[in-house]
Amino acid sequence: MELHDVWFVLIAVLWTGYFFLEGFDFGIGILTKLLARNRKERRVLINTIGPVWDGNEVWLLSAGGATFAAFPDWYATLFSGFYLPLLLILVCLIVRGVAFEYRAKRPDESWQRNWENAIFWTSLIPAVLWGVAFGNIVRGVKIDAQKEYVGTLGDLLNPYAILGGLVTLALFTFHGTVFAALKTVGDIRVRARKLALGLGVVTAALALGFLIWTQADNGDGKSLVAMIVAVAALVAAIGAIAAGREGWSFALSGVTIVAAVAMLFLTLFPNVMPSSLNEAWSLTVTNASSTPYTLKIMTWCAGIATPVVLLYQGWTYWVFRKRIGTQHIAE
C-alpha cells in the first residue's frame, strides 16, 4: 500500500471519529428543543457535553489539516467549490462555541434563551450540511480538466445530497438522544428512551434508502458488507434502547456511523472527488496527493501525536463519566 493510500484511510478515520463524537454533540444541541421541557433540563443536556464538546471538534481540525497537507488539490477544489456551505458550517461552529461559553454569563432570561436558540440552530444546520457535502463528494460534482469546480450552488442541492443531509440529521439526533439517555437520570432519561425509539425508526428508513442508493450507484462487495453492518447495527441499537440498555445502544449507534462513513469512503476510493463531467478529470489519491517525502514526514508526526491525543481524550471521558440530572443543577 502506497503512502497516499494510507493517508486516504487515515483521513477516513478522522472523519469517522469526528462524526461519531460530534454527532452526539449535534444531537444534544438539537434536543434542547425536542426533549428539554424547561431551562433546567436544557442545562442538564448541555452539561452532558460541556466537558467534551470542544475536544470532539479537534477531529474536524485534524481531518481538514490532514486533507490540506496530504491531498492539497482535493482540499483546494473542495473548499473552493463548496465555499458557501462550508463557510456556513464554520460560522455555525464558531457561534455554537461562543453560545456554550456565554450562555451562563448573565442571569437574564432573554440572554440565556437567545444563546440556547443559537445552540439549537448551530447544531441542526451543520448536521444537515455535512450530509449534503459528503453526498455530493460521493456522487460526483462538476470538475473540469484543471481540477476546478465549475458548478453552481444549485448543483449541490440535488436529491441524493439532500437525502444525505436528512440522514445525517436524523442519525446524529438519534445518536444524541441515546447519549442523553446514557448520561442522565430521572424523567429526562425516560423521555429520551421513548424519543430514541421513534427517531430510530425514522433514521432507519432514511438511512436504508440512502445506503441502497449509494450501493446501487457506486458500490462493490466491500461497500455492501459495510452497508449491511450499518443497517444491522442501527436495528440492534433501536432494540437495545427499547430494552433499556443505553450503553449498548450508544455503542451500536456509533457502529452505525462508523460503518456508514466507511461505506462512503469505500465507494469513493480510489477517487477523492469524482468529476461528473468526465471520469478522467476526477481527483484521485494519486493525482491529488502531496509528494512522497511530505507524506512520509506526516506519517511520522501522526504516529507520535495521535496516541497522545487519544489517551487524553479517553481520560477526559472517563473523568466525566457519571450521569447527571436536574437535582444536580443549582437554582
PDB file of N, CA and C in Angstrom, residues 167 171 174 200-215 222-240 249 251-263:
ATOM      1  N   VAL A 167     -30.387  12.221   6.326  1.00  0.00           N
ATOM      2  CA  VAL A 167     -29.869  11.042   7.030  1.00  0.00           C
ATOM      3  C   VAL A 167     -28.942  11.460   8.165  1.00  0.00           C
ATOM      4  N   LEU A 171     -29.665  10.716  11.983  1.00  0.00           N
ATOM      5  CA  LEU A 171     -28.730   9.814  12.657  1.00  0.00           C
ATOM      6  C   LEU A 171     -28.040  10.506  13.825  1.00  0.00           C
ATOM      7  N   PHE A 174     -30.588  10.901  16.645  1.00  0.00           N
ATOM      8  CA  PHE A 174     -30.782   9.615  17.326  1.00  0.00           C
ATOM      9  C   PHE A 174     -29.584   9.292  18.211  1.00  0.00           C
ATOM     10  N   GLY A 200     -35.345   6.411  15.988  1.00  0.00           N
ATOM     11  CA  GLY A 200     -34.639   5.280  15.409  1.00  0.00           C
ATOM     12  C   GLY A 200     -35.348   4.723  14.189  1.00  0.00           C
ATOM     13  N   VAL A 201     -36.668   4.646  14.256  1.00  0.00           N
ATOM     14  CA  VAL A 201     -37.446   4.125  13.120  1.00  0.00           C
ATOM     15  C   VAL A 201     -37.310   5.052  11.912  1.00  0.00           C
ATOM     16  N   VAL A 202     -37.437   6.372  12.153  1.00  0.00           N
ATOM     17  CA  VAL A 202     -37.293   7.342  11.061  1.00  0.00           C
ATOM     18  C   VAL A 202     -35.885   7.285  10.474  1.00  0.00           C
ATOM     19  N   THR A 203     -34.895   7.211  11.348  1.00  0.00           N
ATOM     20  CA  THR A 203     -33.498   7.153  10.901  1.00  0.00           C
ATOM     21  C   THR A 203     -33.238   5.907  10.067  1.00  0.00           C
ATOM     22  N   ALA A 204     -33.771   4.783  10.513  1.00  0.00           N
ATOM     23  CA  ALA A 204     -33.562   3.530   9.785  1.00  0.00           C
ATOM     24  C   ALA A 204     -34.144   3.612   8.375  1.00  0.00           C
ATOM     25  N   ALA A 205     -35.343   4.201   8.248  1.00  0.00           N
ATOM     26  CA  ALA A 205     -35.972   4.312   6.928  1.00  0.00           C
ATOM     27  C   ALA A 205     -35.154   5.205   5.997  1.00  0.00           C
ATOM     28  N   LEU A 206     -34.725   6.366   6.511  1.00  0.00           N
ATOM     29  CA  LEU A 206     -33.933   7.287   5.692  1.00  0.00           C
ATOM     30  C   LEU A 206     -32.576   6.689   5.332  1.00  0.00           C
ATOM     31  N   ALA A 207     -31.910   6.102   6.325  1.00  0.00           N
ATOM     32  CA  ALA A 207     -30.576   5.556   6.092  1.00  0.00           C
ATOM     33  C   ALA A 207     -30.604   4.397   5.110  1.00  0.00           C
ATOM     34  N   LEU A 208     -31.608   3.543   5.220  1.00  0.00           N
ATOM     35  CA  LEU A 208     -31.709   2.403   4.311  1.00  0.00           C
ATOM     36  C   LEU A 208     -31.851   2.874   2.868  1.00  0.00           C
ATOM     37  N   GLY A 209     -32.702   3.874   2.647  1.00  0.00           N
ATOM     38  CA  GLY A 209     -32.869   4.403   1.301  1.00  0.00           C
ATOM     39  C   GLY A 209     -31.594   5.015   0.755  1.00  0.00           C
ATOM     40  N   PHE A 210     -30.898   5.794   1.590  1.00  0.00           N
ATOM     41  CA  PHE A 210     -29.671   6.454   1.146  1.00  0.00           C
ATOM     42  C   PHE A 210     -28.560   5.444   0.863  1.00  0.00           C
ATOM     43  N   LEU A 211     -28.397   4.466   1.739  1.00  0.00           N
ATOM     44  CA  LEU A 211     -27.321   3.489   1.562  1.00  0.00           C
ATOM     45  C   LEU A 211     -27.576   2.587   0.359  1.00  0.00           C
ATOM     46  N   ILE A 212     -28.818   2.207   0.138  1.00  0.00           N
ATOM     47  CA  ILE A 212     -29.144   1.391  -1.039  1.00  0.00           C
ATOM     48  C   ILE A 212     -28.864   2.187  -2.318  1.00  0.00           C
ATOM     49  N   TRP A 213     -29.243   3.447  -2.316  1.00  0.00           N
ATOM     50  CA  TRP A 213     -28.979   4.325  -3.467  1.00  0.00           C
ATOM     51  C   TRP A 213     -27.470   4.417  -3.722  1.00  0.00           C
ATOM     52  N   THR A 214     -26.698   4.598  -2.654  1.00  0.00           N
ATOM     53  CA  THR A 214     -25.243   4.680  -2.781  1.00  0.00           C
ATOM     54  C   THR A 214     -24.662   3.391  -3.331  1.00  0.00           C
ATOM     55  N   GLN A 215     -25.122   2.270  -2.797  1.00  0.00           N
ATOM     56  CA  GLN A 215     -24.621   0.973  -3.244  1.00  0.00           C
ATOM     57  C   GLN A 215     -24.970   0.724  -4.705  1.00  0.00           C
ATOM     58  N   LYS A 222     -17.206  -4.823  -0.961  1.00  0.00           N
ATOM     59  CA  LYS A 222     -16.776  -4.281   0.325  1.00  0.00           C
ATOM     60  C   LYS A 222     -17.778  -3.273   0.869  1.00  0.00           C
ATOM     61  N   SER A 223     -18.262  -2.396   0.012  1.00  0.00           N
ATOM     62  CA  SER A 223     -19.234  -1.407   0.470  1.00  0.00           C
ATOM     63  C   SER A 223     -20.555  -2.069   0.855  1.00  0.00           C
ATOM     64  N   LEU A 224     -20.886  -3.191   0.200  1.00  0.00           N
ATOM     65  CA  LEU A 224     -22.106  -3.918   0.556  1.00  0.00           C
ATOM     66  C   LEU A 224     -22.001  -4.472   1.970  1.00  0.00           C
ATOM     67  N   VAL A 225     -20.837  -5.001   2.319  1.00  0.00           N
ATOM     68  CA  VAL A 225     -20.629  -5.504   3.682  1.00  0.00           C
ATOM     69  C   VAL A 225     -20.780  -4.369   4.692  1.00  0.00           C
ATOM     70  N   ALA A 226     -20.182  -3.207   4.389  1.00  0.00           N
ATOM     71  CA  ALA A 226     -20.294  -2.058   5.290  1.00  0.00           C
ATOM     72  C   ALA A 226     -21.740  -1.611   5.430  1.00  0.00           C
ATOM     73  N   MET A 227     -22.501  -1.647   4.341  1.00  0.00           N
ATOM     74  CA  MET A 227     -23.905  -1.265   4.388  1.00  0.00           C
ATOM     75  C   MET A 227     -24.696  -2.211   5.284  1.00  0.00           C
ATOM     76  N   ILE A 228     -24.449  -3.499   5.145  1.00  0.00           N
ATOM     77  CA  ILE A 228     -25.163  -4.490   5.963  1.00  0.00           C
ATOM     78  C   ILE A 228     -24.843  -4.289   7.441  1.00  0.00           C
ATOM     79  N   VAL A 229     -23.569  -4.032   7.745  1.00  0.00           N
ATOM     80  CA  VAL A 229     -23.171  -3.785   9.136  1.00  0.00           C
ATOM     81  C   VAL A 229     -23.873  -2.540   9.679  1.00  0.00           C
ATOM     82  N   ALA A 230     -23.924  -1.468   8.879  1.00  0.00           N
ATOM     83  CA  ALA A 230     -24.554  -0.223   9.329  1.00  0.00           C
ATOM     84  C   ALA A 230     -26.033  -0.430   9.626  1.00  0.00           C
ATOM     85  N   VAL A 231     -26.738  -1.091   8.728  1.00  0.00           N
ATOM     86  CA  VAL A 231     -28.173  -1.302   8.920  1.00  0.00           C
ATOM     87  C   VAL A 231     -28.432  -2.227  10.108  1.00  0.00           C
ATOM     88  N   ALA A 232     -27.655  -3.307  10.200  1.00  0.00           N
ATOM     89  CA  ALA A 232     -27.833  -4.248  11.311  1.00  0.00           C
ATOM     90  C   ALA A 232     -27.547  -3.591  12.653  1.00  0.00           C
ATOM     91  N   ALA A 233     -26.500  -2.759  12.714  1.00  0.00           N
ATOM     92  CA  ALA A 233     -26.159  -2.076  13.957  1.00  0.00           C
ATOM     93  C   ALA A 233     -27.236  -1.083  14.357  1.00  0.00           C
ATOM     94  N   LEU A 234     -27.824  -0.397  13.390  1.00  0.00           N
ATOM     95  CA  LEU A 234     -28.879   0.567  13.700  1.00  0.00           C
ATOM     96  C   LEU A 234     -30.119  -0.138  14.237  1.00  0.00           C
ATOM     97  N   VAL A 235     -30.491  -1.245  13.616  1.00  0.00           N
ATOM     98  CA  VAL A 235     -31.642  -2.012  14.106  1.00  0.00           C
ATOM     99  C   VAL A 235     -31.363  -2.536  15.518  1.00  0.00           C
ATOM    100  N   ALA A 236     -30.148  -3.016  15.739  1.00  0.00           N
ATOM    101  CA  ALA A 236     -29.779  -3.513  17.068  1.00  0.00           C
ATOM    102  C   ALA A 236     -29.764  -2.385  18.094  1.00  0.00           C
ATOM    103  N   ALA A 237     -29.347  -1.179  17.677  1.00  0.00           N
ATOM    104  CA  ALA A 237     -29.347  -0.032  18.592  1.00  0.00           C
ATOM    105  C   ALA A 237     -30.765   0.322  19.020  1.00  0.00           C
ATOM    106  N   ILE A 238     -31.699   0.254  18.086  1.00  0.00           N
ATOM    107  CA  ILE A 238     -33.107   0.517  18.424  1.00  0.00           C
ATOM    108  C   ILE A 238     -33.619  -0.526  19.408  1.00  0.00           C
ATOM    109  N   GLY A 239     -33.279  -1.795  19.157  1.00  0.00           N
ATOM    110  CA  GLY A 239     -33.688  -2.857  20.071  1.00  0.00           C
ATOM    111  C   GLY A 239     -33.074  -2.691  21.449  1.00  0.00           C
ATOM    112  N   ALA A 240     -31.819  -2.263  21.501  1.00  0.00           N
ATOM    113  CA  ALA A 240     -31.145  -2.094  22.791  1.00  0.00           C
ATOM    114  C   ALA A 240     -31.757  -0.966  23.601  1.00  0.00           C
ATOM    115  N   SER A 249     -26.833   0.487  23.231  1.00  0.00           N
ATOM    116  CA  SER A 249     -27.460   1.240  22.149  1.00  0.00           C
ATOM    117  C   SER A 249     -26.536   2.327  21.627  1.00  0.00           C
ATOM    118  N   ALA A 251     -23.225   2.367  21.803  1.00  0.00           N
ATOM    119  CA  ALA A 251     -22.129   1.724  21.081  1.00  0.00           C
ATOM    120  C   ALA A 251     -22.574   1.286  19.690  1.00  0.00           C
ATOM    121  N   LEU A 252     -23.767   0.747  19.595  1.00  0.00           N
ATOM    122  CA  LEU A 252     -24.272   0.266  18.305  1.00  0.00           C
ATOM    123  C   LEU A 252     -24.617   1.425  17.365  1.00  0.00           C
ATOM    124  N   SER A 253     -25.142   2.525  17.896  1.00  0.00           N
ATOM    125  CA  SER A 253     -25.384   3.680  17.031  1.00  0.00           C
ATOM    126  C   SER A 253     -24.058   4.251  16.540  1.00  0.00           C
ATOM    127  N   GLY A 254     -23.020   4.142  17.376  1.00  0.00           N
ATOM    128  CA  GLY A 254     -21.685   4.527  16.932  1.00  0.00           C
ATOM    129  C   GLY A 254     -21.176   3.626  15.830  1.00  0.00           C
ATOM    130  N   VAL A 255     -21.425   2.317  15.958  1.00  0.00           N
ATOM    131  CA  VAL A 255     -21.030   1.378  14.898  1.00  0.00           C
ATOM    132  C   VAL A 255     -21.750   1.723  13.599  1.00  0.00           C
ATOM    133  N   THR A 256     -22.999   2.146  13.702  1.00  0.00           N
ATOM    134  CA  THR A 256     -23.755   2.548  12.516  1.00  0.00           C
ATOM    135  C   THR A 256     -23.050   3.698  11.792  1.00  0.00           C
ATOM    136  N   ILE A 257     -22.637   4.706  12.552  1.00  0.00           N
ATOM    137  CA  ILE A 257     -21.944   5.851  11.953  1.00  0.00           C
ATOM    138  C   ILE A 257     -20.622   5.414  11.330  1.00  0.00           C
ATOM    139  N   VAL A 258     -19.864   4.598  12.061  1.00  0.00           N
ATOM    140  CA  VAL A 258     -18.570   4.130  11.556  1.00  0.00           C
ATOM    141  C   VAL A 258     -18.746   3.351  10.255  1.00  0.00           C
ATOM    142  N   ALA A 259     -19.691   2.416  10.227  1.00  0.00           N
ATOM    143  CA  ALA A 259     -19.901   1.591   9.042  1.00  0.00           C
ATOM    144  C   ALA A 259     -20.431   2.415   7.871  1.00  0.00           C
ATOM    145  N   ALA A 260     -21.326   3.381   8.156  1.00  0.00           N
ATOM    146  CA  ALA A 260     -21.879   4.203   7.082  1.00  0.00           C
ATOM    147  C   ALA A 260     -20.796   5.081   6.457  1.00  0.00           C
ATOM    148  N   VAL A 261     -19.959   5.705   7.289  1.00  0.00           N
ATOM    149  CA  VAL A 261     -18.869   6.531   6.749  1.00  0.00           C
ATOM    150  C   VAL A 261     -17.871   5.653   5.994  1.00  0.00           C
ATOM    151  N   ALA A 262     -17.584   4.463   6.531  1.00  0.00           N
ATOM    152  CA  ALA A 262     -16.681   3.540   5.839  1.00  0.00           C
ATOM    153  C   ALA A 262     -17.231   3.182   4.463  1.00  0.00           C
ATOM    154  N   MET A 263     -18.543   2.992   4.380  1.00  0.00           N
ATOM    155  CA  MET A 263     -19.152   2.661   3.091  1.00  0.00           C
ATOM    156  C   MET A 263     -18.958   3.803   2.096  1.00  0.00           C
TER     157      MET A 263
END
